[in-house]
PDB file of N, CA, C and O in Angstrom:
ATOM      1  N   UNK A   1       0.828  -1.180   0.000  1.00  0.00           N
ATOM      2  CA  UNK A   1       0.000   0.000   0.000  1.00  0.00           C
ATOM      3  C   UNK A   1       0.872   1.243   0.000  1.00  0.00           C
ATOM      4  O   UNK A   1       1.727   1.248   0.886  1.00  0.00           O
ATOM      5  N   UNK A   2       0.840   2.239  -0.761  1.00  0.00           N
ATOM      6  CA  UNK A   2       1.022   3.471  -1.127  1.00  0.00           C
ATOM      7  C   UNK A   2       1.053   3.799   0.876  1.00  0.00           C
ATOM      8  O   UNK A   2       0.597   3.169   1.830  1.00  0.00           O
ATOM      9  N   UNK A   3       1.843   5.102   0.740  1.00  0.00           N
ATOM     10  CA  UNK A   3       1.641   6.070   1.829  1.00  0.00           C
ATOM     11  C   UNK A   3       0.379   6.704   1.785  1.00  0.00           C
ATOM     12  O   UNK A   3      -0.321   6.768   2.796  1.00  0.00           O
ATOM     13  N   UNK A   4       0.050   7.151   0.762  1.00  0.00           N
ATOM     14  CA  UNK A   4      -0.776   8.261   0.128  1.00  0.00           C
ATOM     15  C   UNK A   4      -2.467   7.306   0.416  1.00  0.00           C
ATOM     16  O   UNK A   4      -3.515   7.791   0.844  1.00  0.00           O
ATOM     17  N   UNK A   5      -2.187   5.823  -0.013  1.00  0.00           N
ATOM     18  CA  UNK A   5      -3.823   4.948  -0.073  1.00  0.00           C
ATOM     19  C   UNK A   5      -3.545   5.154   1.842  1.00  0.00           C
ATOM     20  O   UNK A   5      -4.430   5.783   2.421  1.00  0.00           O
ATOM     21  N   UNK A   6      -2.738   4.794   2.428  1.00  0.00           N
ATOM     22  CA  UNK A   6      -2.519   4.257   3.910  1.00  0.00           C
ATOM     23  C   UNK A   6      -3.481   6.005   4.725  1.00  0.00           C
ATOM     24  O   UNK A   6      -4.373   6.064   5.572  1.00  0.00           O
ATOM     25  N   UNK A   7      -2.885   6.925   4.104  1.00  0.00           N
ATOM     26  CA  UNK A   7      -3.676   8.280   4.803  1.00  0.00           C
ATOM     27  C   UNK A   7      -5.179   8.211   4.570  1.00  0.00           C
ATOM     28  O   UNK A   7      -5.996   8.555   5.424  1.00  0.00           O
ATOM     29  N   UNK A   8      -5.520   7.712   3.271  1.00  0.00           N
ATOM     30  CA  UNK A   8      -6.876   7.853   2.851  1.00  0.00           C
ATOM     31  C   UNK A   8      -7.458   6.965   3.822  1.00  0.00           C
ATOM     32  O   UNK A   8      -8.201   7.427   4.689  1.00  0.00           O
ATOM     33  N   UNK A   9      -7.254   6.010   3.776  1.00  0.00           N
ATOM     34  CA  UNK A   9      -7.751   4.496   5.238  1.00  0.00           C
ATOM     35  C   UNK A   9      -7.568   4.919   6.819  1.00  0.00           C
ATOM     36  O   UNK A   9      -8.074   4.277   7.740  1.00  0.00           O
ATOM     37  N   UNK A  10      -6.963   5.810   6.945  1.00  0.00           N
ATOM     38  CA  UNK A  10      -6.753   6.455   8.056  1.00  0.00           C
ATOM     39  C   UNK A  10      -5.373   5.411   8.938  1.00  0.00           C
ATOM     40  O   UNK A  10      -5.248   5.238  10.150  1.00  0.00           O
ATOM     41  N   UNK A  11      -4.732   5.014   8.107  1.00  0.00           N
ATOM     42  CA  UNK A  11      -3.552   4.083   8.774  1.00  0.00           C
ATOM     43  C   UNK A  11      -2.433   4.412   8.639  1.00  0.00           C
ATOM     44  O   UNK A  11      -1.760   3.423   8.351  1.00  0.00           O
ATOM     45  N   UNK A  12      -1.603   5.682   8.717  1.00  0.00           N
ATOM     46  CA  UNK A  12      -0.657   6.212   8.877  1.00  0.00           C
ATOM     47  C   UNK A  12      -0.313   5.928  10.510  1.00  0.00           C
ATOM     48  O   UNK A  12      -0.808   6.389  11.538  1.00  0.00           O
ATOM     49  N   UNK A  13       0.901   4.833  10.230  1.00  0.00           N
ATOM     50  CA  UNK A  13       1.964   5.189  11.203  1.00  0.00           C
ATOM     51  C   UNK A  13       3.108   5.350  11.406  1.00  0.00           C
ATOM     52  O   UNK A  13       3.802   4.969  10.463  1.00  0.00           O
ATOM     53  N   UNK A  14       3.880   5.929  12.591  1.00  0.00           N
ATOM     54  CA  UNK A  14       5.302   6.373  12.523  1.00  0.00           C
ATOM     55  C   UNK A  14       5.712   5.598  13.632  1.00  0.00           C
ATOM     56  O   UNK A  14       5.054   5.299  14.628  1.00  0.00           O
ATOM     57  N   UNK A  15       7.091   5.256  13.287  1.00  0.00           N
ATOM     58  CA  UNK A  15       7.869   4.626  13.714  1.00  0.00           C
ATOM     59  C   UNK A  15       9.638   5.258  14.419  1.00  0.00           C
ATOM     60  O   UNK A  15      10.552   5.598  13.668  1.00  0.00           O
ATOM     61  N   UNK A  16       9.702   5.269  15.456  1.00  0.00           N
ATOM     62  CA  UNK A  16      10.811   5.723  16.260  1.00  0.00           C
ATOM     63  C   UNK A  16      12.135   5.183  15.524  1.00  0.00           C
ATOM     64  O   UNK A  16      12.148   4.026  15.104  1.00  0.00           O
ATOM     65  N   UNK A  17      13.269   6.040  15.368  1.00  0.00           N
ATOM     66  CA  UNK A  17      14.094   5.371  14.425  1.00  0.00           C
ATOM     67  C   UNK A  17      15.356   4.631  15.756  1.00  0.00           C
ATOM     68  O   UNK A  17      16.356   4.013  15.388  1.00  0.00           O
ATOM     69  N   UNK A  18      15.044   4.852  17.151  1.00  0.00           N
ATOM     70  CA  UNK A  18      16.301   4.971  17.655  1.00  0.00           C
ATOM     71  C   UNK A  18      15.363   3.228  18.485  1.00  0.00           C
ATOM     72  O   UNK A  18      16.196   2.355  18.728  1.00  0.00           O
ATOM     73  N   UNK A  19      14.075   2.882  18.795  1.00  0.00           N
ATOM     74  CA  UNK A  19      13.743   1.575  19.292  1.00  0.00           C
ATOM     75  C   UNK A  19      13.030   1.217  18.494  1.00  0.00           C
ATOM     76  O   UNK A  19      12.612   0.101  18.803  1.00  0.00           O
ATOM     77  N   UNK A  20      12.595   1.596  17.496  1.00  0.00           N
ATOM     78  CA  UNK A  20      11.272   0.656  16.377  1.00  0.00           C
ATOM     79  C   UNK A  20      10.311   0.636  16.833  1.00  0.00           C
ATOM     80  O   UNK A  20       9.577  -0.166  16.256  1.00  0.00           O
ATOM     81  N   UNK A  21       9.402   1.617  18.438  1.00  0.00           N
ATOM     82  CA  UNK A  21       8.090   1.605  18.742  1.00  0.00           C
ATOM     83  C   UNK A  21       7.601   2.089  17.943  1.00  0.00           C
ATOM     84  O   UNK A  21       8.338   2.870  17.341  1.00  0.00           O
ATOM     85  N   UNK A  22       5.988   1.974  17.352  1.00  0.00           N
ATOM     86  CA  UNK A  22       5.345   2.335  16.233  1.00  0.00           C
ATOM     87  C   UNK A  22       4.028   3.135  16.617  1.00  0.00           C
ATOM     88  O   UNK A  22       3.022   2.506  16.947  1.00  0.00           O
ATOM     89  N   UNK A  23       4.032   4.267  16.581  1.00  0.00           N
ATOM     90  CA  UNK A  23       2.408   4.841  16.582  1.00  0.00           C
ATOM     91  C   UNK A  23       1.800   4.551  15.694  1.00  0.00           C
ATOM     92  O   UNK A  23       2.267   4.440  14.561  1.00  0.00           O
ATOM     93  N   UNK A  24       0.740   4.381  15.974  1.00  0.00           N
ATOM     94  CA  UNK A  24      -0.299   4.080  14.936  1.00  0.00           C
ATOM     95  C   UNK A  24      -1.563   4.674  15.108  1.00  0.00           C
ATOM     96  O   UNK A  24      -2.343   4.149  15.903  1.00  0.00           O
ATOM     97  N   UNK A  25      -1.931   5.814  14.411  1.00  0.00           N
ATOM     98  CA  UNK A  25      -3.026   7.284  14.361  1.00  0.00           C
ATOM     99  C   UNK A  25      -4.260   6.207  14.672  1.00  0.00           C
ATOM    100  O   UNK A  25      -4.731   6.402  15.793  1.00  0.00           O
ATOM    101  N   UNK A  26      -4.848   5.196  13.996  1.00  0.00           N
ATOM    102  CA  UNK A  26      -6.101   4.005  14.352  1.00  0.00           C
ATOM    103  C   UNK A  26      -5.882   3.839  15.518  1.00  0.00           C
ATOM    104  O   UNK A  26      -7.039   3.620  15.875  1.00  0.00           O
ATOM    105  N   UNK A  27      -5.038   3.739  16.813  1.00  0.00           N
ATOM    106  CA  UNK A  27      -4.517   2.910  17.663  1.00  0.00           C
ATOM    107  C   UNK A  27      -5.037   4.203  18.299  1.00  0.00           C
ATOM    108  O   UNK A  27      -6.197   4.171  18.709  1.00  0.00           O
ATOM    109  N   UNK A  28      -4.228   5.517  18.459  1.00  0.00           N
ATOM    110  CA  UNK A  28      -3.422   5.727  19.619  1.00  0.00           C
ATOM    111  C   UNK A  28      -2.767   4.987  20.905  1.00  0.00           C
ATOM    112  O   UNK A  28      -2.389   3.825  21.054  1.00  0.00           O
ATOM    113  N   UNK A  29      -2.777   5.963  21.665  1.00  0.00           N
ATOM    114  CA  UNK A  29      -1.623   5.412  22.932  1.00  0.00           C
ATOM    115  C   UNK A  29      -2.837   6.035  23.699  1.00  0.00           C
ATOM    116  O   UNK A  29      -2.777   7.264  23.713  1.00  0.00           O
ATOM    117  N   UNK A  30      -4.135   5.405  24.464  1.00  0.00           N
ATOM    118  CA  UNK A  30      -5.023   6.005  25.553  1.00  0.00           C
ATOM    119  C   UNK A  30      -4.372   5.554  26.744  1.00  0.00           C
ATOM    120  O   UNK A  30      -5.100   5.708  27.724  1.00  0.00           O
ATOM    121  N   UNK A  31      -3.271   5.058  27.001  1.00  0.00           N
ATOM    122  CA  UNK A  31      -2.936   5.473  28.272  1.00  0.00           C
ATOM    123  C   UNK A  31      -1.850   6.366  28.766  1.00  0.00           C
ATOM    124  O   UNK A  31      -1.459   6.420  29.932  1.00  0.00           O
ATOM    125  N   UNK A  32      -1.311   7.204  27.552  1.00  0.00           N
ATOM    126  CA  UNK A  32      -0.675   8.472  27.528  1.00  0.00           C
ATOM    127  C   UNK A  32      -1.440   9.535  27.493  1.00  0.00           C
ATOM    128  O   UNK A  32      -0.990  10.579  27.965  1.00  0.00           O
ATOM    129  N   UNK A  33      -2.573   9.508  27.009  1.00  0.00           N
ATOM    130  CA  UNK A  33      -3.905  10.437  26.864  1.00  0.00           C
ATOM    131  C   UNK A  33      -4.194  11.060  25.304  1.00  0.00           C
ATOM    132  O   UNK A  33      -4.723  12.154  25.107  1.00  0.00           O
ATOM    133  N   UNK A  34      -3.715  10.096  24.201  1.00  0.00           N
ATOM    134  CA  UNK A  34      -3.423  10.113  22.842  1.00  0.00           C
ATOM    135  C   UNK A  34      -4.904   9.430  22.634  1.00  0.00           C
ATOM    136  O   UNK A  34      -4.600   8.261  22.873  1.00  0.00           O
ATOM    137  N   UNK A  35      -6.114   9.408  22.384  1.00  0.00           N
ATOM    138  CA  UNK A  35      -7.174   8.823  21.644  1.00  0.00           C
ATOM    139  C   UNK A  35      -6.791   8.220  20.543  1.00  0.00           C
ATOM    140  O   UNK A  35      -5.899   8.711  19.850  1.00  0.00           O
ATOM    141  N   UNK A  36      -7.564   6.766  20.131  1.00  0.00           N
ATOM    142  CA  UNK A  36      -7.720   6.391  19.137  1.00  0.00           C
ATOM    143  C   UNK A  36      -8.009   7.561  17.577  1.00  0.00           C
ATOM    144  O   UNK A  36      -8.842   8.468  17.588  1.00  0.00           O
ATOM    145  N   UNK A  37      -7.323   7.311  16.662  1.00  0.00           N
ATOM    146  CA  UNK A  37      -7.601   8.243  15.721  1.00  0.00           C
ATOM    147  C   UNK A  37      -6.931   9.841  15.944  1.00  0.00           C
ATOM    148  O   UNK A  37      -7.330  10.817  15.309  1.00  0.00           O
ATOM    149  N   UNK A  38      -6.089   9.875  16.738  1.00  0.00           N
ATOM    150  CA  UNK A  38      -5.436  11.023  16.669  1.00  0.00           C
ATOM    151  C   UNK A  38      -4.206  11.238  15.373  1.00  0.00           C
ATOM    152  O   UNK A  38      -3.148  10.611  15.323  1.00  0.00           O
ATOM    153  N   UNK A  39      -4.489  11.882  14.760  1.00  0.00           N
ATOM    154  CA  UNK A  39      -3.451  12.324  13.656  1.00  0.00           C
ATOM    155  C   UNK A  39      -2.039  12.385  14.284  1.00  0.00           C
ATOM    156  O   UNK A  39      -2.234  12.630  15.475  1.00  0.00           O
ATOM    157  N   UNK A  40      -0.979  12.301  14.103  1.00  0.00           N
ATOM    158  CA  UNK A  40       0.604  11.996  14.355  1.00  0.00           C
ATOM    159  C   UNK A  40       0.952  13.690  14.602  1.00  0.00           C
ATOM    160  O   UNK A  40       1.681  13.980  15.551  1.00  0.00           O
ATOM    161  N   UNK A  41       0.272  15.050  13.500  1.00  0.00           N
ATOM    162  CA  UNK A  41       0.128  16.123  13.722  1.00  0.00           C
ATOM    163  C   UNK A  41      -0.105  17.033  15.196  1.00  0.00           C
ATOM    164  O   UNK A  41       0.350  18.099  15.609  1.00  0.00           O
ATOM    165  N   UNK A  42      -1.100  15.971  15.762  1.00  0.00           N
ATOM    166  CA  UNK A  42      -1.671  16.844  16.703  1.00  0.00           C
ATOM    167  C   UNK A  42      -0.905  16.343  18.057  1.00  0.00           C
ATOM    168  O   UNK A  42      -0.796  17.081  19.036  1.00  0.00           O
ATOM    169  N   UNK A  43      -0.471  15.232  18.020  1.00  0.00           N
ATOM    170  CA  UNK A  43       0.364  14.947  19.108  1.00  0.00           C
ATOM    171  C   UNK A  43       1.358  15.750  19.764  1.00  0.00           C
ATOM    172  O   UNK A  43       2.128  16.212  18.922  1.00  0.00           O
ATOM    173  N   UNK A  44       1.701  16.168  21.172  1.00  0.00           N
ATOM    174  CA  UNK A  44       2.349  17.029  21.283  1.00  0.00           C
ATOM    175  C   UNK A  44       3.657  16.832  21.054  1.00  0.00           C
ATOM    176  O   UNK A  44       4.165  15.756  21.371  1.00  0.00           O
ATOM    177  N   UNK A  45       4.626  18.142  20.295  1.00  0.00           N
ATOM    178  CA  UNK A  45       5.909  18.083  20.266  1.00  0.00           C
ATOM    179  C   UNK A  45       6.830  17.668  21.494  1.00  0.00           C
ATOM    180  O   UNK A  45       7.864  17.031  21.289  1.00  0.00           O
ATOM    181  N   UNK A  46       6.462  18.016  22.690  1.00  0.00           N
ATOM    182  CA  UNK A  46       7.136  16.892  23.781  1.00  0.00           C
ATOM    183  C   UNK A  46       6.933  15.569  24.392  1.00  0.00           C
ATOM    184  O   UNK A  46       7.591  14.982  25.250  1.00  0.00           O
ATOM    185  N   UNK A  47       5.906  15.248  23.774  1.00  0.00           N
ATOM    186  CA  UNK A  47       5.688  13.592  23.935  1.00  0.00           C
ATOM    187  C   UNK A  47       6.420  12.454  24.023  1.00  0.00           C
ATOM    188  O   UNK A  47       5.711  11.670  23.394  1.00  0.00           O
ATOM    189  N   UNK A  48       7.351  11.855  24.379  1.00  0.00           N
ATOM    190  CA  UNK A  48       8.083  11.059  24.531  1.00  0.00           C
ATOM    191  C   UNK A  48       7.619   9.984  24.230  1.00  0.00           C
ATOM    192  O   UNK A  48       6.540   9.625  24.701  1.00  0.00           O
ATOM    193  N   UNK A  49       8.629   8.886  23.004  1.00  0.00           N
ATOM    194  CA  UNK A  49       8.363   7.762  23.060  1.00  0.00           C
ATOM    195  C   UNK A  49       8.103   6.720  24.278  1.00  0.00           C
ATOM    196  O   UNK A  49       8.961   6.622  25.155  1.00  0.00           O
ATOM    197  N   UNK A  50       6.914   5.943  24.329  1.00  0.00           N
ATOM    198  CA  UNK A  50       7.234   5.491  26.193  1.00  0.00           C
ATOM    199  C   UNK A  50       8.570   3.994  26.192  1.00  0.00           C
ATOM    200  O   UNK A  50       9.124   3.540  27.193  1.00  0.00           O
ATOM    201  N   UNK A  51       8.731   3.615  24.989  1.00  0.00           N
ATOM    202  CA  UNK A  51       9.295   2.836  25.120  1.00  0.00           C
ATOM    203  C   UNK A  51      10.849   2.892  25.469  1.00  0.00           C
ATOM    204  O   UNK A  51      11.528   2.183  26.212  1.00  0.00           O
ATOM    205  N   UNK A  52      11.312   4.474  24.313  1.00  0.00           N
ATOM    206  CA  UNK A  52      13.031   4.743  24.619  1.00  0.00           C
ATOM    207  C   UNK A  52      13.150   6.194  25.458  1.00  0.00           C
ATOM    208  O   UNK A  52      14.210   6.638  25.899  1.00  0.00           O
ATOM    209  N   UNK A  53      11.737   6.888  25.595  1.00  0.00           N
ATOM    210  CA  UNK A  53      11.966   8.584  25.695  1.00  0.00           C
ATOM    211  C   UNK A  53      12.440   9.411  25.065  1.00  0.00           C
ATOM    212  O   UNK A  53      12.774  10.492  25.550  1.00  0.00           O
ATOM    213  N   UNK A  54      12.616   9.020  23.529  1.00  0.00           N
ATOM    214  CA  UNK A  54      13.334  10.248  22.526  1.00  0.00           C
ATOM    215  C   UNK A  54      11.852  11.294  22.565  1.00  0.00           C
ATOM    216  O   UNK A  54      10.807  10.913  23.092  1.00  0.00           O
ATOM    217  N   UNK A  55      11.984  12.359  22.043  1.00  0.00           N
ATOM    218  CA  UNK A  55      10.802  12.931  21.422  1.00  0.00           C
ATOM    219  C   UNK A  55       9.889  12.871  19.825  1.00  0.00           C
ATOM    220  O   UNK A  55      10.024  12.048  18.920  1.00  0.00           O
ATOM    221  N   UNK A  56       9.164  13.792  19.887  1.00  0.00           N
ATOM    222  CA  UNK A  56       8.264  13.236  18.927  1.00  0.00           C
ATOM    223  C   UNK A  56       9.314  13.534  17.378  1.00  0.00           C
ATOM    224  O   UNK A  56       8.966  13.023  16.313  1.00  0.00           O
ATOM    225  N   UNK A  57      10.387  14.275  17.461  1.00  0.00           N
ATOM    226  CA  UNK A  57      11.448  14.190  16.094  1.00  0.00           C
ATOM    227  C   UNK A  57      12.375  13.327  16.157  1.00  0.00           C
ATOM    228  O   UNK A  57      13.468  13.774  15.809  1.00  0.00           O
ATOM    229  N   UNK A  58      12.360  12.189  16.489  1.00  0.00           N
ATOM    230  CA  UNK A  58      12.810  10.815  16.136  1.00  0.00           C
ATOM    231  C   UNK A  58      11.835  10.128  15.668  1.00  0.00           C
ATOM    232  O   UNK A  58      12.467   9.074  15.599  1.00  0.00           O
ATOM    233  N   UNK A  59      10.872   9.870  15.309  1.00  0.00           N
ATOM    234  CA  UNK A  59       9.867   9.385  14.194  1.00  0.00           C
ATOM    235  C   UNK A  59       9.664   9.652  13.002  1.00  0.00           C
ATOM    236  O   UNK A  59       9.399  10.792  12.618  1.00  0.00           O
ATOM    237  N   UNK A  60       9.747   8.770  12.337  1.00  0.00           N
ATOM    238  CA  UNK A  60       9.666   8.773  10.985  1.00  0.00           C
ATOM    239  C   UNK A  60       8.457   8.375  10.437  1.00  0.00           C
ATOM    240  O   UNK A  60       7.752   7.681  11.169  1.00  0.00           O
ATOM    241  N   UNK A  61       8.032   8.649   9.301  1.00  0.00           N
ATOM    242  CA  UNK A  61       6.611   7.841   8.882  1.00  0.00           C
ATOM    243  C   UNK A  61       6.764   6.731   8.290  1.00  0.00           C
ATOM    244  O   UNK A  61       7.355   6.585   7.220  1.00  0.00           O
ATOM    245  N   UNK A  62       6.198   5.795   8.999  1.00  0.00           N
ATOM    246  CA  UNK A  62       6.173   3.987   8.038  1.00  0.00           C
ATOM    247  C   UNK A  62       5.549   4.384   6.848  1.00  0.00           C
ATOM    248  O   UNK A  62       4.647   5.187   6.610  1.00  0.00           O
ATOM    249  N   UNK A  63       6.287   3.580   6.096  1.00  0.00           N
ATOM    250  CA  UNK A  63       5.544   3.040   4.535  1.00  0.00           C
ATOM    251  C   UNK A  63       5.272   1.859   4.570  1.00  0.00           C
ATOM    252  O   UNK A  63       5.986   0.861   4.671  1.00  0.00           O
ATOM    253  N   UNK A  64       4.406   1.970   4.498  1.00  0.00           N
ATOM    254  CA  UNK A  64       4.071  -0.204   4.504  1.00  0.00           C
ATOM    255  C   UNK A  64       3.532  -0.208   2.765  1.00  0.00           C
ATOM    256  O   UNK A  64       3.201  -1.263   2.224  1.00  0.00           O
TER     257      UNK A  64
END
């Protein structure tokens, strides 16, 4: 699947380049206080990965 079909489906996710944890916008993280269906956009710029603690500019966007 395209990046571009994956946004239209609402399945854009990003992936931490420094542990490989993966957000996933369908998913969120509700026990960080991220809702299901939150865009990767709106997440806050200090959000920490919970798995390594980098911030939200160590993510990259998956292409699947």
């Amino acid at each position: 699947m395209s990046t571009r079909l994956n946004a239209a489906l609402g399945e854009r996710a990003w992936v931490c380049v420094v542990c490989g944890f993966i957000y996933q916008e369908k998913e969120g993280i509700p026990e960080d206080g991220i809702a299901p269906g939150t865009p990767w956009e709106e997440v806050d710029d200090d959000w920490m990965c919970p798995k390594c603690g980098v911030t939200k500019s160590d993510f990259v966007l998956l292409t699947l």
